[in-house]
Coordinates of C-alpha atoms in Angstrom, one line a residue:
Chain A
X641 CA 102.2 86.1 106.6
X642 CA 99.7 86.9 103.9
X643 CA 98.1 90.3 104.6
X644 CA 98.7 93.5 106.4
X645 CA 95.8 95.7 107.4
X646 CA 96.1 99.4 108.0
X647 CA 94.2 99.7 111.2
X648 CA 93.2 103.1 112.6
X649 CA 90.7 101.8 115.2
X650 CA 87.8 103.3 113.2
X651 CA 84.8 101.7 111.6
X652 CA 86.3 101.2 108.1
X653 CA 89.6 99.7 109.2
X654 CA 88.0 97.4 111.8
X655 CA 85.7 96.0 109.1
X656 CA 88.8 95.6 106.8
X657 CA 90.4 93.6 109.6
X658 CA 87.4 91.3 109.9
X659 CA 87.4 90.8 106.1
X660 CA 91.1 89.9 106.0
X661 CA 90.8 87.5 109.0
X662 CA 87.8 85.9 107.3
X663 CA 89.7 85.4 104.1
X664 CA 93.2 84.4 105.3
X665 CA 92.8 83.4 109.0
X666 CA 94.1 85.4 111.9
X667 CA 97.5 83.7 111.9
X668 CA 98.2 85.0 108.4
X669 CA 97.1 88.6 109.1
X670 CA 99.1 91.5 110.7
X671 CA 97.9 95.0 111.5
X672 CA 99.7 98.3 111.5
X673 CA 98.6 101.5 113.2
X674 CA 100.0 105.0 112.8
X675 CA 100.4 107.7 115.4
X676 CA 100.9 110.8 113.3
X677 CA 100.1 113.6 115.6
X678 CA 96.3 113.3 115.3
X679 CA 94.4 114.8 118.2
X680 CA 92.3 111.7 118.5
X681 CA 95.2 109.5 119.4
X682 CA 92.8 107.4 121.5
X683 CA 92.6 105.5 118.1
X684 CA 95.7 103.6 119.1
X685 CA 94.0 102.2 122.2
X686 CA 91.0 101.0 120.1
X687 CA 93.3 99.6 117.4
X688 CA 95.2 97.5 120.0
X689 CA 91.9 96.1 121.4
X690 CA 90.7 95.3 117.9
X691 CA 93.9 93.5 117.0
X692 CA 93.6 91.5 120.2
X693 CA 89.9 90.7 119.7
X694 CA 90.5 89.4 116.1
X695 CA 93.6 87.6 117.3
X696 CA 95.9 88.7 114.5
X697 CA 99.4 87.4 114.4
X698 CA 101.2 90.7 114.8
X699 CA 100.3 94.4 115.5
X700 CA 102.7 97.2 115.0
X701 CA 102.3 100.8 116.2
X702 CA 104.4 103.2 114.1
X703 CA 105.1 106.7 115.2
X704 CA 105.2 109.3 112.4
X705 CA 106.8 112.0 114.6
X706 CA 107.9 113.9 111.5
X707 CA 104.5 114.7 110.2
X708 CA 104.0 117.9 112.2
X709 CA 107.3 119.2 110.8
X710 CA 106.2 119.2 107.2
X711 CA 102.5 120.3 107.3
X712 CA 99.7 121.3 109.5
X713 CA 95.9 120.8 109.7
X714 CA 93.0 120.8 112.1
X715 CA 93.8 117.2 113.3
X716 CA 97.3 118.2 114.4
X717 CA 96.5 121.6 115.8
X718 CA 93.9 121.7 118.6
X719 CA 93.6 125.5 118.2
X720 CA 92.1 125.1 114.8
X721 CA 88.3 124.6 114.6
X722 CA 87.4 121.5 112.5
X723 CA 85.7 122.8 109.3
X724 CA 84.2 121.3 106.2
X725 CA 81.1 119.4 105.4
X726 CA 81.4 115.6 105.3
X727 CA 79.9 115.7 101.8
X728 CA 81.7 118.7 100.4
X729 CA 82.6 118.5 96.8
X730 CA 84.2 121.9 96.9
X731 CA 87.4 122.7 98.7
X732 CA 88.8 120.0 100.9
X733 CA 88.1 120.2 104.6
X734 CA 90.9 121.5 107.0
X735 CA 91.2 118.0 108.4
X736 CA 93.1 116.8 105.4
X737 CA 96.4 115.4 106.5
X738 CA 98.4 115.9 103.3
X739 CA 99.6 112.6 101.8
X740 CA 98.6 110.5 104.9
X741 CA 97.4 107.4 103.0
X742 CA 100.6 107.5 100.8
X743 CA 102.8 107.3 103.9
X744 CA 100.5 104.7 105.5
X745 CA 100.5 102.5 102.5
X746 CA 104.2 102.8 101.8
X747 CA 105.2 102.0 105.4
X748 CA 102.7 99.1 105.5
X749 CA 104.2 97.8 102.3
X750 CA 107.8 98.0 103.6
X751 CA 106.8 96.1 106.8
X752 CA 104.7 93.6 104.7
X753 CA 107.7 92.9 102.5
X754 CA 109.8 92.1 105.6
X755 CA 107.0 89.6 106.7
X756 CA 106.7 88.2 103.2
X757 CA 103.1 89.4 102.9
X758 CA 101.9 90.7 99.5
X759 CA 98.4 92.0 100.3
X760 CA 97.5 95.3 102.0
X761 CA 94.1 96.3 103.2
X762 CA 92.9 99.8 103.6
X763 CA 89.4 101.1 104.4
X764 CA 89.4 104.1 102.2
X765 CA 86.2 105.0 100.2
X766 CA 85.4 107.4 97.5
X767 CA 81.7 106.7 97.6
X768 CA 81.1 109.0 100.6
X769 CA 83.7 111.4 99.2
X770 CA 84.8 113.9 101.9
X771 CA 87.3 115.8 99.8
X772 CA 90.3 113.7 100.7
X773 CA 92.2 113.2 97.4
X774 CA 94.1 110.2 98.8
X775 CA 90.9 108.2 99.3
X776 CA 90.2 108.0 95.6
X777 CA 90.7 104.8 93.6
X778 CA 92.8 106.6 91.1
X779 CA 95.3 107.5 93.8
X780 CA 95.3 104.0 95.3
X781 CA 96.1 102.4 91.9
X782 CA 98.9 104.9 91.3
X783 CA 100.3 104.3 94.8
X784 CA 100.2 100.5 94.3
X785 CA 102.2 100.9 91.2
X786 CA 104.8 103.2 92.9
X787 CA 105.1 100.8 95.8
X788 CA 105.7 97.8 93.5
X789 CA 108.4 99.6 91.7
X790 CA 110.0 101.1 94.8
X791 CA 110.2 97.7 96.5
X792 CA 110.5 95.5 93.5
X793 CA 107.8 93.4 95.3
X794 CA 104.3 92.4 94.1
X795 CA 102.2 94.2 96.6
X796 CA 98.4 94.3 96.0
X797 CA 96.2 96.9 97.7
X798 CA 92.7 95.7 98.6
X799 CA 90.1 98.5 99.1
X800 CA 86.9 96.6 99.8
X801 CA 84.9 99.8 100.6
X802 CA 86.1 101.9 97.7
X803 CA 82.6 101.9 96.2
X804 CA 80.6 101.3 99.4
X805 CA 78.7 104.0 101.3
X806 CA 78.8 103.9 105.1
X807 CA 75.3 102.4 105.0
X808 CA 76.7 99.5 102.9
X809 CA 79.5 99.1 105.5
X810 CA 77.0 98.8 108.3
X811 CA 75.1 96.2 106.4
X812 CA 78.3 94.3 105.8
X813 CA 79.3 94.5 109.5
X814 CA 75.9 93.0 110.3
X815 CA 76.4 90.2 107.7
X816 CA 79.8 89.4 109.1
X817 CA 78.4 89.2 112.7
X818 CA 80.5 92.1 113.9
X819 CA 77.9 94.8 114.1
X820 CA 78.2 95.3 117.9
X821 CA 82.0 95.4 117.7
X822 CA 81.9 98.1 115.0
X823 CA 79.1 100.0 116.9
X824 CA 80.8 100.0 120.3
X825 CA 84.5 99.1 120.0
X826 CA 85.7 101.5 117.3
X827 CA 86.4 105.2 117.3
X828 CA 85.8 107.4 114.2
X829 CA 85.1 110.7 115.9
X830 CA 87.7 113.5 115.3
X831 CA 87.2 114.5 118.9
X832 CA 88.2 111.0 120.1
X833 CA 84.8 109.9 121.5
X834 CA 84.2 106.2 120.9
X835 CA 81.1 104.6 119.4
X836 CA 78.5 107.2 118.4
X837 CA 81.1 109.9 119.0
X838 CA 80.5 113.6 119.5
X839 CA 77.9 113.4 116.8
X840 CA 78.9 116.8 115.4
X841 CA 82.3 116.5 113.7
X842 CA 82.3 115.5 110.0
X843 CA 83.5 112.0 110.7
X844 CA 80.6 111.4 113.2
X845 CA 78.0 112.9 110.9
X846 CA 79.2 110.6 108.1
X847 CA 79.2 107.5 110.3
X848 CA 75.9 108.2 112.0
X849 CA 74.1 109.2 108.8
X850 CA 75.2 105.8 107.3
X851 CA 73.9 104.0 110.4
X852 CA 70.6 105.7 110.1
X853 CA 70.3 104.9 106.4
X854 CA 71.2 101.3 107.2
X855 CA 68.6 101.1 110.0
X856 CA 66.1 102.6 107.5
X857 CA 66.6 99.7 105.1
X858 CA 65.8 97.2 108.0
X859 CA 62.5 98.8 108.7
X860 CA 61.4 98.6 105.1
Chain B
X277 CA 109.1 129.2 96.7
X278 CA 109.7 127.4 93.4
X279 CA 111.7 124.3 94.1
X280 CA 112.6 121.8 96.9
X281 CA 115.8 119.8 96.7
X282 CA 116.2 116.5 98.5
X283 CA 119.6 117.1 100.0
X284 CA 121.6 114.2 101.6
X285 CA 124.9 116.0 101.7
X286 CA 126.4 113.7 99.1
X287 CA 127.8 114.4 95.6
X288 CA 124.5 113.9 93.7
X289 CA 122.2 116.0 95.9
X290 CA 124.8 118.8 96.3
X291 CA 125.0 119.0 92.5
X292 CA 121.2 119.0 92.3
X293 CA 121.2 121.9 94.7
X294 CA 123.6 123.9 92.5
X295 CA 121.4 123.2 89.5
X296 CA 118.2 124.3 91.2
X297 CA 119.9 127.5 92.5
X298 CA 121.3 128.3 89.1
X299 CA 117.8 127.9 87.5
X300 CA 115.6 129.5 90.1
X301 CA 117.9 131.6 92.3
X302 CA 118.7 130.8 95.9
X303 CA 115.7 132.7 97.3
X304 CA 113.3 130.4 95.4
X305 CA 114.9 127.2 96.5
X306 CA 114.5 125.2 99.7
X307 CA 116.3 122.0 100.8
X308 CA 115.1 119.0 102.8
X309 CA 117.3 116.5 104.6
X310 CA 116.3 113.2 106.2
X311 CA 117.7 111.4 109.2
X312 CA 116.4 107.9 108.8
X313 CA 118.7 106.0 111.1
X314 CA 121.6 105.7 108.7
X315 CA 124.9 105.0 110.2
X316 CA 126.5 107.8 108.3
X317 CA 124.4 110.6 109.9
X318 CA 127.3 112.9 109.5
X319 CA 125.4 113.6 106.2
X320 CA 123.2 116.1 108.1
X321 CA 126.2 118.2 109.1
X322 CA 127.3 118.4 105.4
X323 CA 123.8 119.1 104.2
X324 CA 123.6 122.0 106.6
X325 CA 126.8 123.4 105.4
X326 CA 125.8 123.0 101.7
X327 CA 122.5 124.7 102.3
X328 CA 124.3 127.6 103.9
X329 CA 127.0 127.8 101.2
X330 CA 124.4 128.0 98.4
X331 CA 122.3 130.4 100.5
X332 CA 119.0 128.7 100.0
X333 CA 115.8 130.2 101.5
X334 CA 115.0 127.4 103.8
X335 CA 116.5 124.1 105.0
X336 CA 114.5 121.5 106.9
X337 CA 115.9 118.5 108.7
X338 CA 113.2 115.8 109.0
X339 CA 113.7 112.8 111.4
X340 CA 112.2 109.5 110.2
X341 CA 112.4 107.8 113.5
X342 CA 109.9 105.2 112.4
X343 CA 112.1 103.6 109.8
X344 CA 114.0 101.2 112.0
X345 CA 110.6 99.8 113.2
X346 CA 109.5 98.6 109.8
X347 CA 112.6 97.3 108.2
X348 CA 116.3 96.7 108.7
X349 CA 119.5 96.8 106.5
X350 CA 123.2 97.4 106.8
X351 CA 122.9 101.1 106.9
X352 CA 120.7 100.9 110.0
X353 CA 122.5 98.1 111.7
X354 CA 126.2 98.6 112.4
X355 CA 126.6 94.9 113.2
X356 CA 125.9 94.0 109.6
X357 CA 128.8 94.1 107.2
X358 CA 128.1 96.2 104.1
X359 CA 127.9 93.9 101.1
X360 CA 127.2 94.1 97.4
X361 CA 129.1 95.3 94.5
X362 CA 128.5 98.9 93.3
X363 CA 127.7 97.6 89.8
X364 CA 125.8 94.5 90.8
X365 CA 123.0 93.6 88.4
X366 CA 122.0 90.6 90.5
X367 CA 120.5 90.7 93.9
X368 CA 120.3 94.1 95.6
X369 CA 123.0 95.0 98.1
X370 CA 122.2 94.9 101.8
X371 CA 122.4 98.7 102.0
X372 CA 119.0 99.0 100.3
X373 CA 116.7 101.0 102.6
X374 CA 113.3 99.7 101.4
X375 CA 111.2 102.5 100.0
X376 CA 113.6 105.3 101.0
X377 CA 113.1 107.5 98.0
X378 CA 109.3 107.0 98.1
X379 CA 109.3 108.4 101.6
X380 CA 111.7 111.2 100.8
X381 CA 109.8 112.4 97.7
X382 CA 106.4 112.2 99.4
X383 CA 107.6 114.2 102.5
X384 CA 109.4 116.7 100.2
X385 CA 106.2 117.1 98.2
X386 CA 104.0 117.7 101.3
X387 CA 106.4 120.3 102.5
X388 CA 106.7 121.8 99.0
X389 CA 102.9 122.1 98.8
X390 CA 102.9 124.0 102.0
X391 CA 105.5 126.4 100.5
X392 CA 103.7 126.7 97.2
X393 CA 106.6 125.0 95.4
X394 CA 105.8 122.7 92.5
X395 CA 109.3 121.3 91.6
X396 CA 111.3 118.6 93.4
X397 CA 114.9 117.8 92.7
X398 CA 116.4 114.4 93.5
X399 CA 119.8 113.1 92.6
X400 CA 118.9 109.5 91.8
X401 CA 120.5 107.8 88.8
X402 CA 119.9 104.6 87.1
X403 CA 123.0 104.9 84.8
X404 CA 125.4 103.6 87.5
X405 CA 122.7 101.1 88.6
X406 CA 123.5 99.8 92.1
X407 CA 120.5 97.5 92.5
X408 CA 118.3 100.1 94.2
X409 CA 114.9 99.7 92.6
X410 CA 113.8 103.2 93.8
X411 CA 116.5 104.9 91.8
X412 CA 115.0 103.9 88.5
X413 CA 113.2 106.3 86.2
X414 CA 110.1 104.0 86.0
X415 CA 109.8 104.3 89.8
X416 CA 110.2 108.1 89.9
X417 CA 107.5 108.5 87.2
X418 CA 105.1 106.3 89.1
X419 CA 105.9 108.2 92.4
X420 CA 105.3 111.5 90.7
X421 CA 101.9 110.4 89.6
X422 CA 101.0 109.0 93.1
X423 CA 102.1 112.3 94.7
X424 CA 100.1 114.4 92.3
X425 CA 97.0 112.4 93.0
X426 CA 97.6 112.1 96.8
X427 CA 98.0 115.9 97.1
X428 CA 95.9 117.1 94.2
X429 CA 98.8 119.3 93.5
X430 CA 100.9 119.6 90.3
X431 CA 104.3 118.4 91.6
X432 CA 107.0 117.7 89.0
X433 CA 110.1 115.7 89.9
X434 CA 113.4 116.7 88.3
X435 CA 116.0 113.9 88.1
X436 CA 118.9 115.6 86.2
X437 CA 121.3 112.7 86.7
X438 CA 118.9 109.9 85.8
X439 CA 121.0 109.0 82.7
X440 CA 124.3 110.4 83.8
X441 CA 127.2 108.4 85.1
X442 CA 129.3 109.6 88.0
X443 CA 132.0 110.7 85.5
X444 CA 129.3 112.8 83.8
X445 CA 128.4 114.3 87.2
X446 CA 132.0 115.3 87.9
X447 CA 132.3 116.9 84.5
X448 CA 129.1 118.8 85.2
X449 CA 130.4 119.9 88.6
X450 CA 133.5 121.3 86.9
X451 CA 131.4 123.1 84.3
X452 CA 129.2 124.6 87.1
X453 CA 132.4 125.8 88.9
X454 CA 131.6 123.7 92.0
X455 CA 134.2 120.9 91.5
X456 CA 136.0 121.8 94.7
X457 CA 132.9 122.0 96.8
X458 CA 131.7 118.6 95.5
X459 CA 135.2 117.0 96.0
X460 CA 135.7 118.3 99.5
X461 CA 132.5 119.4 101.1
X462 CA 130.2 116.4 100.4
X463 CA 130.0 113.0 102.0
X464 CA 129.0 109.9 100.0
X465 CA 130.8 107.2 102.0
X466 CA 128.7 104.7 103.9
X467 CA 131.2 104.9 106.7
X468 CA 130.7 108.6 107.0
X469 CA 134.2 109.8 105.9
X470 CA 133.9 113.0 103.8
X471 CA 135.5 113.8 100.5
X472 CA 137.3 110.7 99.1
X473 CA 135.8 108.6 101.9
X474 CA 137.0 105.2 103.1
X475 CA 137.6 104.2 99.5
X476 CA 136.3 100.7 100.1
X477 CA 132.5 100.8 100.5
X478 CA 130.3 100.5 97.4
X479 CA 129.4 104.3 97.5
X480 CA 133.1 105.3 97.6
X481 CA 134.1 102.9 94.9
X482 CA 131.3 104.3 92.6
X483 CA 132.2 107.9 93.4
X484 CA 136.0 107.4 93.0
X485 CA 135.7 105.3 89.9
X486 CA 133.7 108.1 88.3
X487 CA 136.2 110.7 89.4
X488 CA 139.0 108.6 87.8
X489 CA 137.1 108.3 84.6
X490 CA 136.4 112.0 84.5
X491 CA 140.1 112.8 85.1
X492 CA 141.0 110.3 82.3
X493 CA 138.9 112.4 79.9
X494 CA 140.9 115.5 80.9
X495 CA 144.2 113.9 80.0
X496 CA 143.0 112.8 76.5

């Protein structure tokens, strides 16, 4: 196995999967999906379908049952109203799941090592910064170093969208010939509504604004 | 809350707990214990007792049910014979749980942040190096940096035994007036036998050799 993709079932990770398959071939790519108590756990269903559609060699679903015991946030607790602008540069939104990408990347790396894979893909981006500190490049670089030392294994973390906006990602999906898959077969919405989603939560607003921007470039 | 101690119920973490309580007072110290599928899960029982004995403000038991799904090793799989010298500098022993300290420290940090605590204690040591890459100082420093960036929170990781041998730790326990607690109320043995343990597994050999060395210094 060459690469492991952190696959949530959303736009970013689905596009990552396509990139990894394009580069290494589906037989050399595995996907890993986490259930961590998020209210939009429909993600797993979409992740399964995407893994099947791209024909990857293995897909693992990992349950992080512990997460709710160490922290809380609006994605875990349905009684909390989701707050925070998708472009906030002030305080982080209440949808921050503390340390989520650190756990995802570490677990993906442990599994990757057992498969002999040295490359991880994650769809994080700091271009459309939403106030999530573990989406920043400086974090991913530090996490990569910690993983290499923890496992004594030469893991490399690929973040193809780190400097891309959502509009850039839509353009890339079109270029890769997977625009329809991304538009219809992924779920980004915090309320678990596939495709265009609820249109109101920060994740939907970010996704749909990017799509609009991309469509604008086509009309020019 | 000031500090969170990663408490396994063994010699090292119990001594860490004593140090943290001495420095900050029991009301400012919390302990966190992980059940990760280890065969010696009697550890939890001892961790509970230690937390009670030192009167810490909070003690959390976290179940890492996911671990067995992403890797295996002789601590998870009772059908594997425990191998590897306790002083091996060659290949790591088959008791390595890939990335264990990375997960422990990350989860402890997330919980610490929710409590407002900025200090973590972990009893890892590279002096009596057993081939565990995530016990090295270079790893802990990298992990500390990754945690700070992931959480945007100024966590500091204290590793009081990083450069101590087991003999040094026994001497410290005596100095702290907790020698009997460490000798009788902790469990280090991979086979889950408290105190002196089975005497045969690498963890016991390391512990007991340290004790013998320490006792030797008393006779001089």
